[in-house]
Short mmCIF file of C-alpha atoms in Angstrom, two decimals:
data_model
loop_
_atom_site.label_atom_id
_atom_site.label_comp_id
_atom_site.label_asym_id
_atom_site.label_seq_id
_atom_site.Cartn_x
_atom_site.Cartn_y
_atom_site.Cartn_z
CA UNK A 111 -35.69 -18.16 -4.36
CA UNK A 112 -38.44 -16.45 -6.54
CA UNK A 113 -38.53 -16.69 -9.66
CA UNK A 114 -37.95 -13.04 -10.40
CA UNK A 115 -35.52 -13.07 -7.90
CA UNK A 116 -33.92 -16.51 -10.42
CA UNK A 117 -33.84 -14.26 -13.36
CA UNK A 118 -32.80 -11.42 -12.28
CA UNK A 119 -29.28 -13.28 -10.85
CA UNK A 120 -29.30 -14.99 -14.60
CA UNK A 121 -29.41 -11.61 -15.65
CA UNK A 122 -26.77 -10.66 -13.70
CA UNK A 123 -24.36 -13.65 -14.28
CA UNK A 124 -25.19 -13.64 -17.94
CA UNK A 125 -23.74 -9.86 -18.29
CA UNK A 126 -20.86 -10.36 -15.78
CA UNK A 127 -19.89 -13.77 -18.18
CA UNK A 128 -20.11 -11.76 -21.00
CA UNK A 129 -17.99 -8.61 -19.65
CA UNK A 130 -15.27 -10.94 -18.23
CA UNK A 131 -15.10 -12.61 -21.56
CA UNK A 132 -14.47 -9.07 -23.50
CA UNK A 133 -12.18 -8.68 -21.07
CA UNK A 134 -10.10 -11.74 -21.75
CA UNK A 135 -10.16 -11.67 -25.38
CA UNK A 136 -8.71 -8.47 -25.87
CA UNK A 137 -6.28 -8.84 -23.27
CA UNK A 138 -5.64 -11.85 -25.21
CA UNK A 139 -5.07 -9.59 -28.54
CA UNK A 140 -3.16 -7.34 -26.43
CA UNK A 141 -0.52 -10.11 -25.56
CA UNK A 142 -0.22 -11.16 -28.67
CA UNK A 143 -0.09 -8.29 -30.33
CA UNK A 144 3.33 -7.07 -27.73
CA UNK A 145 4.60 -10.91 -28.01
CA UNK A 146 4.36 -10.74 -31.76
CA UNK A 147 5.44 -7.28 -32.60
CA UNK A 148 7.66 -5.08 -30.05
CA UNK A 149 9.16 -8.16 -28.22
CA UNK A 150 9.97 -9.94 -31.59
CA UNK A 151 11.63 -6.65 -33.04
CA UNK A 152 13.52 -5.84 -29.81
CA UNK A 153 14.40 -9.36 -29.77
CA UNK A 154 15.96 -9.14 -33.72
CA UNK A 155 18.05 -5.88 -32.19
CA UNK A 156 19.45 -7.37 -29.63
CA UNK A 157 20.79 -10.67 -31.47
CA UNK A 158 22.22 -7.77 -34.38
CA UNK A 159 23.67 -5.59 -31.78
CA UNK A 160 25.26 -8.76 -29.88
CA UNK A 161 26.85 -10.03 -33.26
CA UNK A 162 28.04 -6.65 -34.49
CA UNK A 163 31.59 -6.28 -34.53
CA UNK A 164 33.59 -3.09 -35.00
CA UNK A 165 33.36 -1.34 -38.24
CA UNK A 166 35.81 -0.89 -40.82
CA UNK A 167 37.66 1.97 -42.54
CA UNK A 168 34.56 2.47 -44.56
CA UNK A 169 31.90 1.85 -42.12
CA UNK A 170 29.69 4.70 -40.17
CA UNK A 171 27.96 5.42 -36.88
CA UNK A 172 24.83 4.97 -38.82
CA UNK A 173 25.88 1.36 -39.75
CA UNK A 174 24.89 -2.94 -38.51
CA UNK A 175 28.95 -2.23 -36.77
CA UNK A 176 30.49 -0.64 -34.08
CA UNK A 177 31.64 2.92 -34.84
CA UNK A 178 33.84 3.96 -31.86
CA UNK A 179 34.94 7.58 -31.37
CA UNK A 180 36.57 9.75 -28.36
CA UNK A 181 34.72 12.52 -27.17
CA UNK A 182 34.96 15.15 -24.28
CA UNK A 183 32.51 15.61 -21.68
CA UNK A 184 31.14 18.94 -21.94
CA UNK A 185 28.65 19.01 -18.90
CA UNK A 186 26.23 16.48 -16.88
CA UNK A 187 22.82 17.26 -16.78
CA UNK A 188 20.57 15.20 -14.19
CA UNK A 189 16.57 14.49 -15.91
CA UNK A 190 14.82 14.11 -11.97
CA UNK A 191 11.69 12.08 -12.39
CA UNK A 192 8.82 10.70 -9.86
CA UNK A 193 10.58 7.48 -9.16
CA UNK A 194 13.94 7.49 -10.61
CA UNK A 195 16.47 10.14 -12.05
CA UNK A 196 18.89 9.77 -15.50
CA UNK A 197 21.85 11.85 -16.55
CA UNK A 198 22.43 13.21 -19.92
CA UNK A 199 25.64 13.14 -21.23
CA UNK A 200 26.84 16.10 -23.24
CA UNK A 201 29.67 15.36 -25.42
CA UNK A 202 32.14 17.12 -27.71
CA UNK A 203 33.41 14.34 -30.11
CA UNK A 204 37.24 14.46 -31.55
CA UNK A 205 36.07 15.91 -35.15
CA UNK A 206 34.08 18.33 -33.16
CA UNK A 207 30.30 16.98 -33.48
CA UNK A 208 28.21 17.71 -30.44
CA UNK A 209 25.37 14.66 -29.37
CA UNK A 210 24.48 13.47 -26.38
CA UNK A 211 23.05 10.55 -24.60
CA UNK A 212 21.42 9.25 -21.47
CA UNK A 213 23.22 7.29 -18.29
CA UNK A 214 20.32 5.21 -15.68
CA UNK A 215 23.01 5.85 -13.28
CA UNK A 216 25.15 8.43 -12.00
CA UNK A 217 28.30 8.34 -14.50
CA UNK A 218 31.70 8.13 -12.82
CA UNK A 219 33.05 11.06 -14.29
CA UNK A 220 32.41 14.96 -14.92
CA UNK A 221 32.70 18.00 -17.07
CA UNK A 222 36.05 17.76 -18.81
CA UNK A 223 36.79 14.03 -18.76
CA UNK A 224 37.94 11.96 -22.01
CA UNK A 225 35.65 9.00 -22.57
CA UNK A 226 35.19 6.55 -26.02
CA UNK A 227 31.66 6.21 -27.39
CA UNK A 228 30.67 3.31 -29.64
CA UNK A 229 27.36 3.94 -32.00
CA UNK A 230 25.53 1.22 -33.36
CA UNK A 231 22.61 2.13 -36.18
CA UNK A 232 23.22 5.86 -35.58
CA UNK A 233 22.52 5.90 -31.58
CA UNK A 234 25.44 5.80 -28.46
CA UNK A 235 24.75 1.93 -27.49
CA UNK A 236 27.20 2.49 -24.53
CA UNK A 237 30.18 4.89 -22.97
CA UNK A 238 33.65 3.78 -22.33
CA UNK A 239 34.50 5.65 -19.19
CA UNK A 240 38.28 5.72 -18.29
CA UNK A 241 37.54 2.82 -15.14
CA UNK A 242 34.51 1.01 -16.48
CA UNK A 243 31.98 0.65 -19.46
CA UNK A 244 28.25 1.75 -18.68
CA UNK A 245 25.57 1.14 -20.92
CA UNK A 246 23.21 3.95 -22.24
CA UNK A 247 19.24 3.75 -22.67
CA UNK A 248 20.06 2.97 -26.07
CA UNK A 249 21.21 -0.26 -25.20
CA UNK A 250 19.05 -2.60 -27.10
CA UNK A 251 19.83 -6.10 -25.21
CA UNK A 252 16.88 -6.70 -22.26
CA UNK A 253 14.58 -4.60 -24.12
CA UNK A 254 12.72 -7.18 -24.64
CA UNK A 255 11.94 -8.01 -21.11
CA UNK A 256 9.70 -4.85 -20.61
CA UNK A 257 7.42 -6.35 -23.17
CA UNK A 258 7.46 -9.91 -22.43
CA UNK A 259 6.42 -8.93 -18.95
CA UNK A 260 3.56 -6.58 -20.37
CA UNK A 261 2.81 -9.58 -22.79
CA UNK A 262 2.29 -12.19 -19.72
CA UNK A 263 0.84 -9.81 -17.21
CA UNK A 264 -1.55 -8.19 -19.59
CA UNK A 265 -3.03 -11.72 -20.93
CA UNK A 266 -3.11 -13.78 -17.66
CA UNK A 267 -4.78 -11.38 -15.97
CA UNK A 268 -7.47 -11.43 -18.40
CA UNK A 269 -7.80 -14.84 -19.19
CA UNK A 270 -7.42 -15.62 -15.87
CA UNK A 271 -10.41 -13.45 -14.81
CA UNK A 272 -12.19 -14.78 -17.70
CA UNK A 273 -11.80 -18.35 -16.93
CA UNK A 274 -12.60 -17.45 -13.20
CA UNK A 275 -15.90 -15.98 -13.79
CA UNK A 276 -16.85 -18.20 -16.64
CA UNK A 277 -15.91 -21.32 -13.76
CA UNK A 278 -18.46 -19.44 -11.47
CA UNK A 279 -21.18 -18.70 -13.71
CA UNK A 280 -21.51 -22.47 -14.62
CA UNK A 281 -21.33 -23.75 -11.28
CA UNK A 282 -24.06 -24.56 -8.81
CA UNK A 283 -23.00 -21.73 -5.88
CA UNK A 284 -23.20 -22.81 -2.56
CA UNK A 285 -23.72 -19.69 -1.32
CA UNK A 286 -26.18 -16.76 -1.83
CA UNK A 287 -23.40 -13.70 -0.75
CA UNK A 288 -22.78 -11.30 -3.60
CA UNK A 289 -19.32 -11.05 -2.21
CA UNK A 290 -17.72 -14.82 -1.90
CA UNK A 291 -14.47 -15.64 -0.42
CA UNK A 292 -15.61 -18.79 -2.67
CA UNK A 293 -14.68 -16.02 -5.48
CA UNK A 294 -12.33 -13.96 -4.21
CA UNK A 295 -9.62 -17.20 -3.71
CA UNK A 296 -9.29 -17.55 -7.61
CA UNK A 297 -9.42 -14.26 -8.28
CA UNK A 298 -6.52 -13.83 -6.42
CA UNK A 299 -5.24 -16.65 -8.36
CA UNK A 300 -5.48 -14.80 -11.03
CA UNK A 301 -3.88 -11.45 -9.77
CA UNK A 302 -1.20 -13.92 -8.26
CA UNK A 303 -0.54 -15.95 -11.71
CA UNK A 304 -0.38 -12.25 -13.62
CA UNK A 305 2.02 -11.49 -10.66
CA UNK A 306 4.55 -14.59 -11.08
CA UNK A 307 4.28 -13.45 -15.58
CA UNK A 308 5.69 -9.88 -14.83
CA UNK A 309 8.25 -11.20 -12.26
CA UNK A 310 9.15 -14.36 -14.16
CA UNK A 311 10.00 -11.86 -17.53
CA UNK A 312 11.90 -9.49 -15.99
CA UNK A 313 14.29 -11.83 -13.98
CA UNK A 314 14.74 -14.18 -16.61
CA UNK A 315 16.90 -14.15 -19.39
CA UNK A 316 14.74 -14.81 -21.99
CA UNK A 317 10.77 -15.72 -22.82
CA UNK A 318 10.97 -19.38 -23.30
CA UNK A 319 12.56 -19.34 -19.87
CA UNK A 320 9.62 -16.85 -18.47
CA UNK A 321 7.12 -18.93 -20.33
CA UNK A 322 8.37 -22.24 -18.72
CA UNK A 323 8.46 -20.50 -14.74
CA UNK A 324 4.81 -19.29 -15.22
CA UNK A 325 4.15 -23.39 -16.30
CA UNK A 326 5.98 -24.40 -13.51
CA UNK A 327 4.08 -21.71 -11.33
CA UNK A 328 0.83 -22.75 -12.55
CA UNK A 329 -0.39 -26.22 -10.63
CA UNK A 330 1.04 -24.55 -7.39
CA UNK A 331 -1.46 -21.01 -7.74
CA UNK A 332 -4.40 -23.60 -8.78
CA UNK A 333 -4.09 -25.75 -5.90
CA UNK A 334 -4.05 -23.03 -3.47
CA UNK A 335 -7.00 -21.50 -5.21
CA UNK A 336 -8.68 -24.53 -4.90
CA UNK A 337 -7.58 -25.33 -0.92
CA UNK A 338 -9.34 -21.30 -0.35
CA UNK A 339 -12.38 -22.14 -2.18
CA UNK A 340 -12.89 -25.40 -0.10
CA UNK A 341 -12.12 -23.41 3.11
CA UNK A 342 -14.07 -20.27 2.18
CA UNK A 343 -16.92 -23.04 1.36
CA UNK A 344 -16.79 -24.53 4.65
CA UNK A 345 -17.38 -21.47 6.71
CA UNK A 346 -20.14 -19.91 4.58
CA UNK A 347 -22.49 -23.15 4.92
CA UNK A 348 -25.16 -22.32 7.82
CA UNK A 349 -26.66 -19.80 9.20
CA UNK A 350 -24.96 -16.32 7.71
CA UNK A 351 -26.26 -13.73 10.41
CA UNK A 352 -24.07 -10.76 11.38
CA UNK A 353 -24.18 -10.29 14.77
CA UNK A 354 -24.38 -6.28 15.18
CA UNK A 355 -24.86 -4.62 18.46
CA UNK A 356 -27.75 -2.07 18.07
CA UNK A 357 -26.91 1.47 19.15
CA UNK A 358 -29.65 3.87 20.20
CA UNK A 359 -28.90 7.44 18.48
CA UNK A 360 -28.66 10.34 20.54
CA UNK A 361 -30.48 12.58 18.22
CA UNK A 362 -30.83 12.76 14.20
CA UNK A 363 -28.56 10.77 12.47
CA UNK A 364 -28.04 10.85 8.70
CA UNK A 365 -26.27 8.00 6.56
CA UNK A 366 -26.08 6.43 3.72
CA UNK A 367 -28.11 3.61 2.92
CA UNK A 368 -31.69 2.28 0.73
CA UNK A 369 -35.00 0.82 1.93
CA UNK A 370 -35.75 -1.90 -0.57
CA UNK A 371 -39.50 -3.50 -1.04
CA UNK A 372 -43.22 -3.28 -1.91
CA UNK A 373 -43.51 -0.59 0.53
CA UNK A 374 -44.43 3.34 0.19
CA UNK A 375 -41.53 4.63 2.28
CA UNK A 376 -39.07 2.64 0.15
CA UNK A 377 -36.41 3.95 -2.57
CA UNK A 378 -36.19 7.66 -0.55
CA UNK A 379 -32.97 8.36 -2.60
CA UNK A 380 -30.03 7.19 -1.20
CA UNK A 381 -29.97 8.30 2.76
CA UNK A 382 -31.43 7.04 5.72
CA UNK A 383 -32.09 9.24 8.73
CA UNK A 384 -31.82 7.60 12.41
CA UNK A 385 -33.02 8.39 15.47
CA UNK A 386 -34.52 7.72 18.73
CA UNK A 387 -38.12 6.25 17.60
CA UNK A 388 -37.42 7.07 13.90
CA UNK A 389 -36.70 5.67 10.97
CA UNK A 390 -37.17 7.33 7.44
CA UNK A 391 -35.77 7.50 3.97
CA UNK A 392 -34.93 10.89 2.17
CA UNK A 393 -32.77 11.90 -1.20
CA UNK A 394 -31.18 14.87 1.06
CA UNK A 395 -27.92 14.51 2.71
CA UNK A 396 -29.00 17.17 5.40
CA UNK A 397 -32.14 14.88 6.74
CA UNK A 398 -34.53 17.37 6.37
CA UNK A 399 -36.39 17.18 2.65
CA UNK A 400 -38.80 14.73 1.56
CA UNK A 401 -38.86 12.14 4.28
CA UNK A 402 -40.65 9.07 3.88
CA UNK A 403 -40.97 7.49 7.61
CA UNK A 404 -41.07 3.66 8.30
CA UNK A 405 -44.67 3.03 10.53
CA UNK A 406 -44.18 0.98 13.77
CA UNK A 407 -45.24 -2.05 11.97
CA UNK A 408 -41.69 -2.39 10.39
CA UNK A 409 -40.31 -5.09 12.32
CA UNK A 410 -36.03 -5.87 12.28
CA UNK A 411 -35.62 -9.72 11.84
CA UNK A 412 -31.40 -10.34 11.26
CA UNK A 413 -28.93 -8.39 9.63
CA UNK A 414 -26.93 -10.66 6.70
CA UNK A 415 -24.33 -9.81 3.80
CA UNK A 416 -25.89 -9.01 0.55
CA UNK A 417 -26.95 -11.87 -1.47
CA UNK A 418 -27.01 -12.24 -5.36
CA UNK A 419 -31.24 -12.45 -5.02
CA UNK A 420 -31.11 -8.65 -3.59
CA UNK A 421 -32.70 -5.96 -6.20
CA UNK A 422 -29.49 -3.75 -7.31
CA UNK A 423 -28.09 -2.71 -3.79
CA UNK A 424 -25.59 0.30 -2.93
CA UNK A 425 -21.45 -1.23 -2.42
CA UNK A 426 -19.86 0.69 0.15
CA UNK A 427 -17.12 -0.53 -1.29
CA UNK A 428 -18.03 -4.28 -0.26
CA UNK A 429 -18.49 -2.85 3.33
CA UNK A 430 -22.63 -3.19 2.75
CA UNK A 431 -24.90 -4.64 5.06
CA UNK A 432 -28.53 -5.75 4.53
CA UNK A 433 -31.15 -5.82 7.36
CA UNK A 434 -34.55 -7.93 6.99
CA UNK A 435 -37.34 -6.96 7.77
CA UNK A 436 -41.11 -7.75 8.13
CA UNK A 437 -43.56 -4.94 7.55
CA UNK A 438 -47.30 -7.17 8.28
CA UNK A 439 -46.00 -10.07 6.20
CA UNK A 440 -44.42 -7.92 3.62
CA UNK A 441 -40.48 -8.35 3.60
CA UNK A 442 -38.63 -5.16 3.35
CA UNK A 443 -34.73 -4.85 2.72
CA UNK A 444 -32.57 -1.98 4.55
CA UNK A 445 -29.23 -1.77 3.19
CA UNK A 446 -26.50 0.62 4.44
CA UNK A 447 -22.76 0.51 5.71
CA UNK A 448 -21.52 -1.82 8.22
CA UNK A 449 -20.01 1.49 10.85
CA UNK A 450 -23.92 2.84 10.03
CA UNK A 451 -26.38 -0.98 10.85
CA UNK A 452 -26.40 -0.22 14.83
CA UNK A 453 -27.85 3.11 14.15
CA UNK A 454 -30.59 1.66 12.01
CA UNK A 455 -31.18 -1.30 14.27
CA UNK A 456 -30.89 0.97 17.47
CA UNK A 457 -33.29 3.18 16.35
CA UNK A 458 -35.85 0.49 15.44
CA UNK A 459 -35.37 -1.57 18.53
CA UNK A 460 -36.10 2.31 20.55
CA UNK A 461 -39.07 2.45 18.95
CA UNK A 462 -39.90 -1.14 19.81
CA UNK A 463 -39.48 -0.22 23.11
CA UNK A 464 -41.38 3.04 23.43
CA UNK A 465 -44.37 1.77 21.65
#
């Protein structure tokens, strides 16, 4: 490894540490922030609205106690959303006061039907239907689950891709790919341990229960982290060559991809053009403006996965390859997508052959 090619990964790792650790810190604040504030409050409500008993002669539907009433249902109105549909309820109470409120499900009665409704602090908290009782979406009790589980997915995702890349930057990598399983299994981890937060809030009854399943949850994500890093290790030692059948084009070829090095025909602007005998860079997507064509003394060597040494190279969305190659003892870097490397090495090995 050079040592331009050294500091240019320190580079690199230095501003993906720093990013990752933005990241966790204010997904940190974030947590604590719904923890603290929302989850607390909807926490208080529910507690109130659980010890509230029914209100007296002088108490009020905008009261701490139950205020029951009969009302009338007037008509059903259905609210259809992407994912899920409500149904307002539109009442006629006995002293003649219209209001309304909102069902999750389909209520088991229509237009015309008798039904008590009990306010609590000036809202319907639930309907007394003449078979069952259904809550409204006024109901304050499990409120508090919706921001638990933002709370706990929100903050381990972040500190867990904090800690993550933090673990990696300090590390001696046993690898040179840009893209490591060695990586990926703790990332995953992390996705995985944000995962169990949301699941382990909403199914729960409470936070010190969701808190104490994401503990328990904990030693079991890490050690299958660990057991993937081990194994992703253990296959990326030796030789990393990508075996990749050349394919000789059948005429002009255009595709995406970068020639990389101290060469004139390199950095043409994003596309490569293919075909029998030729080889050439160009910024146009049709092929045909400013080409800048590789000589015959370009020479393919192996084709590999991007390393973290490589000058900045085009993604593909992680689907990149990277050929080597020797141009009279200068090295020279062809990157493009996987689908797109036999055109590139099928039209180099073509003109191999013809010259």
């Amino acid at each position: 490894m050079t040592p331009t090619a050294t500091a240019r990964q320190d580079a690199r790792t230095r501003r993906s540490t720093r990013a990752a650790i933005v990241l966790g810190v204010v997904c940190g604040l974030v947590a604590a922030w719904l923890l603290l504030v929302p989850m607390r409050g909807a926490l208080d409500d529910e507690r109130a609205f659980r010890a509230a008993v029914a209100c007296g002669a002088d108490g009020g539907r905008d009261g701490d106690c139950l205020w029951t009433v009969t009302a009338r249902i007037e008509r059903v109105e259905t609210d259809r959303g992407r994912r899920s549909h409500s149904y307002w309820l539109y009442l006629r109470e006995a002293d003649g006061t219209s209001s309304r409120t909102r069902l999750n499900d389909s209520p088991p009665a229509g237009a015309g039907q008798r039904v008590e409704v009990t306010y609590w602090r000036d809202q319907i908290r639930y309907v007394d239907f003449p078979t069952e009782r259904r809550p409204t979406t006024a109901d304050p009790r499990d409120d508090h689950r919706v921001y638990t589980a933002w709370a706990l997915g929100i903050g381990l995702y972040g500190l867990g891709i904090m800690a993550v890349v933090t673990w990696w930057s300090r590390r001696p990598r046993t690898t040179p790919r840009a893209h490591s399983w060695q990586l990926g299994w703790p990332l995953l981890g992390a996705f995985a341990l944000a995962g169990l937060g949301v699941v382990a809030a909403l199914s729960t009854d409470g936070p010190g229960e969701a808190f104490l399943t994401v503990a328990a949850g904990c030693p079991v994500i890490a050690a299958l982290s660990w057991a993937g890093v081990r194994l992703a290790a253990r296959r990326e030692r030796g030789d990393d060559t990508v075996d990749v059948t050349p394919s000789v084009p059948d005429r002009e070829r255009v595709v995406l991809g970068e020639i990389l090095g101290e060469v004139p025909y390199a950095r043409g602007g994003g596309h490569l053009v293919a075909g029998p005998g030729l080889l050439a860079s160009t910024p146009d997507p049709t092929g045909s403006f400013r080409r800048r064509e590789a000589p015959p003394t370009l020479a393919p060597l192996r084709v590999r996965p991007p390393y973290h040494t490589d000058p900045a190279l085009p993604e593909y969305g992680g689907r990149a390859l990277v050929l080597e190659c020797d141009d009279n003892g200068t090295q020279v870097l062809i990157v493009t997508h996987r689908k797109d490397m036999p055109w590139i090495l099928g039209a180099l090995d073509h003109r191999a052959d013809t010259a």
